[in-house]
PDB file of C-alpha atoms in Angstrom:
ATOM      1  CA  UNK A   1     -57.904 -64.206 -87.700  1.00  0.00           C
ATOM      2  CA  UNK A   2     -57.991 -66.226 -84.511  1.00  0.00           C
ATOM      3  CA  UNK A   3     -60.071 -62.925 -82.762  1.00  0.00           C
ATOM      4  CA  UNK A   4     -62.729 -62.970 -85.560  1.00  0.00           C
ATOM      5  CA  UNK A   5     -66.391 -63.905 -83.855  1.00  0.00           C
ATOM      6  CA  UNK A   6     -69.112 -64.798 -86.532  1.00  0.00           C
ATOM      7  CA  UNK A   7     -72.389 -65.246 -85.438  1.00  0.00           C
ATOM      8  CA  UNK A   8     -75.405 -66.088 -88.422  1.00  0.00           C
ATOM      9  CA  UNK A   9     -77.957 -65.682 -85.925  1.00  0.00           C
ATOM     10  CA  UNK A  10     -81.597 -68.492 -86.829  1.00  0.00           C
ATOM     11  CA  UNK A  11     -82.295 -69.943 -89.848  1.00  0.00           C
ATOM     12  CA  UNK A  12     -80.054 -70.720 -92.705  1.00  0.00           C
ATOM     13  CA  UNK A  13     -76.639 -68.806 -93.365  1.00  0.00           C
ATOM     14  CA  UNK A  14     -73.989 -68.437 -95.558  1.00  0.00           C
ATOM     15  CA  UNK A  15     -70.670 -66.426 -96.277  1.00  0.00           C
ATOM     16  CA  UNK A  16     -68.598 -65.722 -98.832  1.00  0.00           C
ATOM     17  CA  UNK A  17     -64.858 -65.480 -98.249  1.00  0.00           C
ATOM     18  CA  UNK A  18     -62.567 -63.681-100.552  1.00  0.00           C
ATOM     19  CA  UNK A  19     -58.726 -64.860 -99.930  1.00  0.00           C
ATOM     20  CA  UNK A  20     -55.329 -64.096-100.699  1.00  0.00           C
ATOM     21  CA  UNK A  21     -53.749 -65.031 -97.157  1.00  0.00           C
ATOM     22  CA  UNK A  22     -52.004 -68.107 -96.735  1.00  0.00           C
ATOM     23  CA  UNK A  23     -52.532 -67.986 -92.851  1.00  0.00           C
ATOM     24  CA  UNK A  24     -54.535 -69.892 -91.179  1.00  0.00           C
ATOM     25  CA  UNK A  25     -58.184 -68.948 -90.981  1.00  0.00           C
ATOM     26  CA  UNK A  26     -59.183 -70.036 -87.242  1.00  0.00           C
ATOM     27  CA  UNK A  27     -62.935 -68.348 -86.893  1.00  0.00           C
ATOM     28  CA  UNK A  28     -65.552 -68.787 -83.994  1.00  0.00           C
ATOM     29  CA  UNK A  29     -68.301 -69.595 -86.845  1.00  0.00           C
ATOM     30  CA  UNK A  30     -71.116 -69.933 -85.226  1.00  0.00           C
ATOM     31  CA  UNK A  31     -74.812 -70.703 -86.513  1.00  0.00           C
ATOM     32  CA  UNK A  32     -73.305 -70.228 -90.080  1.00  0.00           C
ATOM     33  CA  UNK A  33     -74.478 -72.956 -92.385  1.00  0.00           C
ATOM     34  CA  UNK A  34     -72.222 -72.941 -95.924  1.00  0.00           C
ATOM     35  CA  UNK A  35     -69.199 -70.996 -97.064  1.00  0.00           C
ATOM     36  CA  UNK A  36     -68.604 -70.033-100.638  1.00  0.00           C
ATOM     37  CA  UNK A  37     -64.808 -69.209-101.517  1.00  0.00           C
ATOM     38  CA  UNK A  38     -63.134 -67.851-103.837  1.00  0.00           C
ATOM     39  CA  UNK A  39     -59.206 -67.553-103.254  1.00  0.00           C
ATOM     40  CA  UNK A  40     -56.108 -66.400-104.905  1.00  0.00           C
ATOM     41  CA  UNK A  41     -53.922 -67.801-102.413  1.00  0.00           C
ATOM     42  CA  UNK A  42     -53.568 -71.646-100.645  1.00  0.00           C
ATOM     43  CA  UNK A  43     -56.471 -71.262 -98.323  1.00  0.00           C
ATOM     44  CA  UNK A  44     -56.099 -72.960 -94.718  1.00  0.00           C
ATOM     45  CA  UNK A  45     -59.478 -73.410 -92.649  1.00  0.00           C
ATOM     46  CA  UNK A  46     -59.530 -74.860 -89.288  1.00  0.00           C
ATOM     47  CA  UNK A  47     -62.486 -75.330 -87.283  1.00  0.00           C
ATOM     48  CA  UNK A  48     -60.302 -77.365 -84.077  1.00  0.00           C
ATOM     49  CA  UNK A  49     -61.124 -74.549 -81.812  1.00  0.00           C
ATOM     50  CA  UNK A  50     -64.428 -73.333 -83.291  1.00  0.00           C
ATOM     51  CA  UNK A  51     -66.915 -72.366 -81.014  1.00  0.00           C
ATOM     52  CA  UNK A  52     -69.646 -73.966 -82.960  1.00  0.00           C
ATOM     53  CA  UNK A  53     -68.396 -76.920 -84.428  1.00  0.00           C
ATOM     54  CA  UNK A  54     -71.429 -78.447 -86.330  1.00  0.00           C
ATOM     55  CA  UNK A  55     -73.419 -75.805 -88.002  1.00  0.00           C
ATOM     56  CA  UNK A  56     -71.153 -75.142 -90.938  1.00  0.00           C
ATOM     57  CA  UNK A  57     -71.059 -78.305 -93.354  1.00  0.00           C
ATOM     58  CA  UNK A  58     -71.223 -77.103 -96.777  1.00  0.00           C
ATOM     59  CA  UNK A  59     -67.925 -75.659 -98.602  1.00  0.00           C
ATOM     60  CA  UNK A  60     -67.726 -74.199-102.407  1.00  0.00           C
ATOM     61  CA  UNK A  61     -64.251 -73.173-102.913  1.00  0.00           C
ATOM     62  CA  UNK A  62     -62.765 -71.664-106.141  1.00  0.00           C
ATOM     63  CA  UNK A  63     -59.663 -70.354-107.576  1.00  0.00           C
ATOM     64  CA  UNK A  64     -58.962 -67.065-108.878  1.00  0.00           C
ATOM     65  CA  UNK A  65     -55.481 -67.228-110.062  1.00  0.00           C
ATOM     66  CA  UNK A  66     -53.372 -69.537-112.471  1.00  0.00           C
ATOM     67  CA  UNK A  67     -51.189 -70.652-109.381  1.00  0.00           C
ATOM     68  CA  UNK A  68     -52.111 -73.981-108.251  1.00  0.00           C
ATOM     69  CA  UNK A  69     -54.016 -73.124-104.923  1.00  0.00           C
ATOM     70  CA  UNK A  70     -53.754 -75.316-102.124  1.00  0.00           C
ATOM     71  CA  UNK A  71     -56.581 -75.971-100.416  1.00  0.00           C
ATOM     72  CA  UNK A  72     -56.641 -77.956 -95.983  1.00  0.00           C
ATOM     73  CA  UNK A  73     -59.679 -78.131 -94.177  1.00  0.00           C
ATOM     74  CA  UNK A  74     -58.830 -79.424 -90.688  1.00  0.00           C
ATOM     75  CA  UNK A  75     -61.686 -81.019 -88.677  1.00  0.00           C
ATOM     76  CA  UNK A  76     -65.080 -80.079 -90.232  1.00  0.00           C
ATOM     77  CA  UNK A  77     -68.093 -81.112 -88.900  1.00  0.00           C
ATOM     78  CA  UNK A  78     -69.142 -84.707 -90.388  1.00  0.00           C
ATOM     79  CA  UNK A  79     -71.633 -84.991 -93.097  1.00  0.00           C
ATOM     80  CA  UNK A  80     -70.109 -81.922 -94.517  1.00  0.00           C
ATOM     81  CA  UNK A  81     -70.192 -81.590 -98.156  1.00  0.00           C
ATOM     82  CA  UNK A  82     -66.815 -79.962-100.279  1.00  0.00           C
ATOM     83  CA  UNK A  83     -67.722 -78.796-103.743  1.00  0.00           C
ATOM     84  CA  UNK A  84     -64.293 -77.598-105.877  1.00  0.00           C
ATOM     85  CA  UNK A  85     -63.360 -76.050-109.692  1.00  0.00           C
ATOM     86  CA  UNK A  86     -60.643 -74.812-110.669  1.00  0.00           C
ATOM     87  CA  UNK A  87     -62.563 -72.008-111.884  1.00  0.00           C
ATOM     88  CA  UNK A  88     -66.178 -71.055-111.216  1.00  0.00           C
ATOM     89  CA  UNK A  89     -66.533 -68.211-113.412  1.00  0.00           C
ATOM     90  CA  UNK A  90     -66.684 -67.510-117.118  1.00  0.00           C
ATOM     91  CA  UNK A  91     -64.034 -64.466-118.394  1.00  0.00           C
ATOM     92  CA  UNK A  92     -66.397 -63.473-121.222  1.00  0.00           C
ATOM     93  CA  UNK A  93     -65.395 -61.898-124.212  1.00  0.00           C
ATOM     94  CA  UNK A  94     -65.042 -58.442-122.893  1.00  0.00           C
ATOM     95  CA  UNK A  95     -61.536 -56.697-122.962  1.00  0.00           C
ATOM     96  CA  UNK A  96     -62.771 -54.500-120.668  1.00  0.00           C
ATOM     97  CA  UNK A  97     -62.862 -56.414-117.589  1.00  0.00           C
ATOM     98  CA  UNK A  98     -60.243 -58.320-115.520  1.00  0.00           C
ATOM     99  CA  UNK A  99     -60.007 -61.862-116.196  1.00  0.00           C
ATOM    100  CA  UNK A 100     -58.753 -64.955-114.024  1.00  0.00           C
ATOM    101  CA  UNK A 101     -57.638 -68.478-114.703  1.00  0.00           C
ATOM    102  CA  UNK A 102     -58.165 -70.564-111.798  1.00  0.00           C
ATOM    103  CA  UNK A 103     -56.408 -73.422-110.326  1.00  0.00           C
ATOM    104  CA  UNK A 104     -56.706 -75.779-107.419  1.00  0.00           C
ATOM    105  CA  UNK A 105     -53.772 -77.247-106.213  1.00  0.00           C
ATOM    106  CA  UNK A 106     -53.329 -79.845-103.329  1.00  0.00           C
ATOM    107  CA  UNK A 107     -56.632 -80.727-101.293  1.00  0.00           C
ATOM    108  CA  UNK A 108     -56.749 -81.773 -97.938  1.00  0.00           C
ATOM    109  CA  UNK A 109     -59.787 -82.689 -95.976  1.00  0.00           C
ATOM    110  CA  UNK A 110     -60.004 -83.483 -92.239  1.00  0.00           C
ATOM    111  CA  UNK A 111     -63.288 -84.047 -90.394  1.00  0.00           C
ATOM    112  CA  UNK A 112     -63.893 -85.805 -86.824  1.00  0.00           C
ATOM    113  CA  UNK A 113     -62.871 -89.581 -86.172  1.00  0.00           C
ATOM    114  CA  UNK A 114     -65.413 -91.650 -87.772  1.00  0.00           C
ATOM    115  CA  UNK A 115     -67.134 -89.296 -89.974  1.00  0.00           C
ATOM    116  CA  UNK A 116     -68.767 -88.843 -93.266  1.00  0.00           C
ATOM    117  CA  UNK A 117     -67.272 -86.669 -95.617  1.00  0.00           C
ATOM    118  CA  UNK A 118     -68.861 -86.198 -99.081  1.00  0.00           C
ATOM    119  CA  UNK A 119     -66.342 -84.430-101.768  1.00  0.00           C
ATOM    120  CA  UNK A 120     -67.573 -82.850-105.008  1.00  0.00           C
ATOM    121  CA  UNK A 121     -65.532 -82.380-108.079  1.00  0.00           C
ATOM    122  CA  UNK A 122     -67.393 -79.829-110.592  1.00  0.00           C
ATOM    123  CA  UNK A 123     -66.098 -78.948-113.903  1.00  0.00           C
ATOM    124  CA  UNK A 124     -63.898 -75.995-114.240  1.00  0.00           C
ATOM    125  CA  UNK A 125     -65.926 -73.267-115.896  1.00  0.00           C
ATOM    126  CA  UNK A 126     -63.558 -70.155-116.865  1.00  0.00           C
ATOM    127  CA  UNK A 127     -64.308 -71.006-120.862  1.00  0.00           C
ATOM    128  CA  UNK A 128     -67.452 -70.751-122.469  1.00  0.00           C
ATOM    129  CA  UNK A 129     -66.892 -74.187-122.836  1.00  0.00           C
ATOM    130  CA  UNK A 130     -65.805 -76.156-119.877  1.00  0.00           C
ATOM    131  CA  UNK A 131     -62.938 -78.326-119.494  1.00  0.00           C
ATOM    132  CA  UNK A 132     -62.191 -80.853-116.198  1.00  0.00           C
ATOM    133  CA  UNK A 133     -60.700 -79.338-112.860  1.00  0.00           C
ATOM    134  CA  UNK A 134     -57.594 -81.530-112.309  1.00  0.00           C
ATOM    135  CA  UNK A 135     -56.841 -81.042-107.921  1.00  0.00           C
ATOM    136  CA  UNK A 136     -52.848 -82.392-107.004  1.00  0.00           C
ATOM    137  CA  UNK A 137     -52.473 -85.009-104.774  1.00  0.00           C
ATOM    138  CA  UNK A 138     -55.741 -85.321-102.011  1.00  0.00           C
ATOM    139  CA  UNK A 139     -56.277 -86.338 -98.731  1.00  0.00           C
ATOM    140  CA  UNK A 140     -58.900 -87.004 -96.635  1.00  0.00           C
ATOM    141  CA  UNK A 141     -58.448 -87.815 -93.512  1.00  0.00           C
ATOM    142  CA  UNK A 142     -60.528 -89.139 -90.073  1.00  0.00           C
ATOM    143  CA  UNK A 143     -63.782 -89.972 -92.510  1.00  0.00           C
ATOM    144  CA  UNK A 144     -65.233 -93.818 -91.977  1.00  0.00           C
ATOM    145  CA  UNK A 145     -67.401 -92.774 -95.083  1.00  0.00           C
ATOM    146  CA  UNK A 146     -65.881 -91.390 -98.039  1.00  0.00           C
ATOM    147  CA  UNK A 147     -68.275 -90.155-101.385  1.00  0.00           C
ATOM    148  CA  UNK A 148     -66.602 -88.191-104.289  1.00  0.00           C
ATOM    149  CA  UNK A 149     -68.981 -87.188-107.213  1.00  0.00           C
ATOM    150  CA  UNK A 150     -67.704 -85.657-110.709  1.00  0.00           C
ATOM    151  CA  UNK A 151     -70.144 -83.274-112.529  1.00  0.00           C
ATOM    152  CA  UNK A 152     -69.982 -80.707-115.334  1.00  0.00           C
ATOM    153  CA  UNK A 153     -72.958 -78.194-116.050  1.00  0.00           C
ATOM    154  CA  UNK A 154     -72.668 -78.268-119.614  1.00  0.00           C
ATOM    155  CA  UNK A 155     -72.696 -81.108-122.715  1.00  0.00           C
ATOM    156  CA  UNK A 156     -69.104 -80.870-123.015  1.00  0.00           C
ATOM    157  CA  UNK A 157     -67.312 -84.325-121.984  1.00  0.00           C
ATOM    158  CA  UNK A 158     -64.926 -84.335-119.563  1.00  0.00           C
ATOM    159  CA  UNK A 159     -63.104 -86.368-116.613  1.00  0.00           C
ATOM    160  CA  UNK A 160     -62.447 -84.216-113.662  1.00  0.00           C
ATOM    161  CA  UNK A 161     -59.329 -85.623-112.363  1.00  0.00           C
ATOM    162  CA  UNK A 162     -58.264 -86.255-108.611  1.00  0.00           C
ATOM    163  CA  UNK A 163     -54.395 -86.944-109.236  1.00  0.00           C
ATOM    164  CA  UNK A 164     -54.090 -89.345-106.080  1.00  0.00           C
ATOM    165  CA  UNK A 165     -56.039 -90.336-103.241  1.00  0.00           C
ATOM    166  CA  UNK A 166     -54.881 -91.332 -99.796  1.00  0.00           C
ATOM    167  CA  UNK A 167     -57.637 -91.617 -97.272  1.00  0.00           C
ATOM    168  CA  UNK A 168     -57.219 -92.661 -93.380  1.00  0.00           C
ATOM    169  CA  UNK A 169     -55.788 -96.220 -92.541  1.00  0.00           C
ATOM    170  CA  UNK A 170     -57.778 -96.400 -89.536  1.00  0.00           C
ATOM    171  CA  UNK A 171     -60.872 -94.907 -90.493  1.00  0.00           C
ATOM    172  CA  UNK A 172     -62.025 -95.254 -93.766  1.00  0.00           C
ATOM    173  CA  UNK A 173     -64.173 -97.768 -94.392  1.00  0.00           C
ATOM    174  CA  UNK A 174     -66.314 -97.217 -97.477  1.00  0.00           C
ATOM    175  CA  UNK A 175     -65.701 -95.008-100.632  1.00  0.00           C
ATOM    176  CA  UNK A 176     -68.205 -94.439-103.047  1.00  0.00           C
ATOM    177  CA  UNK A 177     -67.138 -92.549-106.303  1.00  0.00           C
ATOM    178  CA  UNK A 178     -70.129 -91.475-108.880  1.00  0.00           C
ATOM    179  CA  UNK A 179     -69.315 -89.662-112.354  1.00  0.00           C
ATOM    180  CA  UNK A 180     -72.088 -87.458-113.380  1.00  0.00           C
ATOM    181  CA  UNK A 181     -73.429 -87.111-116.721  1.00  0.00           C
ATOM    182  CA  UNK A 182     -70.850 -85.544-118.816  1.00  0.00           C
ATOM    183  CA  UNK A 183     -68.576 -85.707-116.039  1.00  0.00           C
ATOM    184  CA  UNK A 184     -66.165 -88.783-115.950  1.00  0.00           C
ATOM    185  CA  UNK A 185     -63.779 -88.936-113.144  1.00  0.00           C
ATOM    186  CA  UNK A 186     -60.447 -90.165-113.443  1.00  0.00           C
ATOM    187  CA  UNK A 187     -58.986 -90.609-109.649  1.00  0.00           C
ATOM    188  CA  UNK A 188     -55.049 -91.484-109.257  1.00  0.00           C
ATOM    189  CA  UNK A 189     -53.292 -94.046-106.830  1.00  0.00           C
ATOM    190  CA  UNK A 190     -55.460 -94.827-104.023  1.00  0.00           C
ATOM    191  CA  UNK A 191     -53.452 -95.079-100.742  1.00  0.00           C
ATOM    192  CA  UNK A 192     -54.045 -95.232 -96.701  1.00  0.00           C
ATOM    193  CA  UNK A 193     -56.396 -97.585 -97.397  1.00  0.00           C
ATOM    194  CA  UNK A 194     -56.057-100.734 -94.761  1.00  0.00           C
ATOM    195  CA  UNK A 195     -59.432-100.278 -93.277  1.00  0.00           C
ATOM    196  CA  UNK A 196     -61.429-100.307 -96.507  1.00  0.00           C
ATOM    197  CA  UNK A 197     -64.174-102.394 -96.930  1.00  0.00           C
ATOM    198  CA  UNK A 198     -66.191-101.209 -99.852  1.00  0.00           C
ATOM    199  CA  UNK A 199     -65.773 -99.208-102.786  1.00  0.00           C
ATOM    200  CA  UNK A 200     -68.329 -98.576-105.090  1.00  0.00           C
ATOM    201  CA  UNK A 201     -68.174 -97.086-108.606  1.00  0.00           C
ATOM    202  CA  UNK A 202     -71.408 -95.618-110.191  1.00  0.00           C
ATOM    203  CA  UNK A 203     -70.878 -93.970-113.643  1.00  0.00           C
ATOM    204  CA  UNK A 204     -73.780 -92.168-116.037  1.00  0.00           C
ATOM    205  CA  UNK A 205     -73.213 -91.291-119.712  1.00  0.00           C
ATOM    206  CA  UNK A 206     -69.748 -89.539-120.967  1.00  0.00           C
ATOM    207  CA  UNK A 207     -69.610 -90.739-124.506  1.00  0.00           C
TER     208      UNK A 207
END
């Protein structure tokens, strides 16, 4: 909630947030470094009246349920880094336990005017054998520099898959977009893009 205070205190912190709100999160985070999240829910973070607006740059956000999770990050701190999967964890084989089937729905990422913004797309992971996370339509907005890598952790081959792109008409400058080994990445219309000036495609082996 908008009352919450978090302070991590010296040297290098992290939290873990486990969501099924669709409100707003609007947190003083201060001296925290990365956030890992897991949500069943569309999960909204905005750092716009954040106490400490430039500790916090690395984000690992997850789905736990099959219903296409949307996922807005308004003004991060630049040079943050955005890992996403559909699904981070593997059900197993047990009947015993609860199992989930992730799913990350529309992505929307907003840092400060001129920024860098790094996005990465990892494999979704809920089978013992890993198939591509597929995000809906994603934006990424005030970022001059733009660089989204695809990666899988296994020797399966797949494309993770952004299903469109627009990016910031009077920002964004360069995109850079690098597939992984055993990670191809398939991204949909690009749009917003009148200030580009360089895109660069880097690819390692998916055959």
């Amino acid at each position: 909630s908008g009352a919450d205070t978090i302070d991590g205190g010296a040297g290098t912190d992290s939290i873990t947030i486990t969501n099924s709100s669709t409100g707003t999160l609007t947190p003083a985070f201060t001296n925290i470094e990365s956030a890992t999240v897991k949500t069943s829910s569309a999960f909204n973070l905005s750092l716009t009246t954040a106490t400490d607006k430039t500790s916090l740059k690395s984000y690992n956000i997850s789905s736990t349920s099959a219903g296409a999770d949307n996922i807005d990050l308004v003004d991060i701190a630049s040079g943050s880094s955005v890992t996403v999967s559909d699904d981070v964890s593997w059900d197993g084989a047990s009947t015993a336990d609860t199992d989930d089937t992730g799913d990350i729905g529309t992505l929307g990422i907003d840092t400060t005017a001129g920024g860098t913004v790094t996005l990465n797309v990892n494999a979704n992971e809920d089978a013992v054998t890993h198939v591509a996370t597929v995000t809906g339509a994603t934006t990424i907005g005030d970022a001059a520099n733009v660089t989204i890598t695809s990666s899988n952790s296994d020797s399966n081959k797949v494309n993770n898959d952004i299903t469109s792109l627009a990016l910031d008409n009077a920002e964004t400058q360069t995109v850079v977009l690098t597939a992984n080994a055993n990670a191809g990445l398939d991204v949909g219309n690009l749009t917003n893009a009148a200030a580009l000036e360089s895109l660069t495609l880097t690819s390692a082996s998916n055959t």
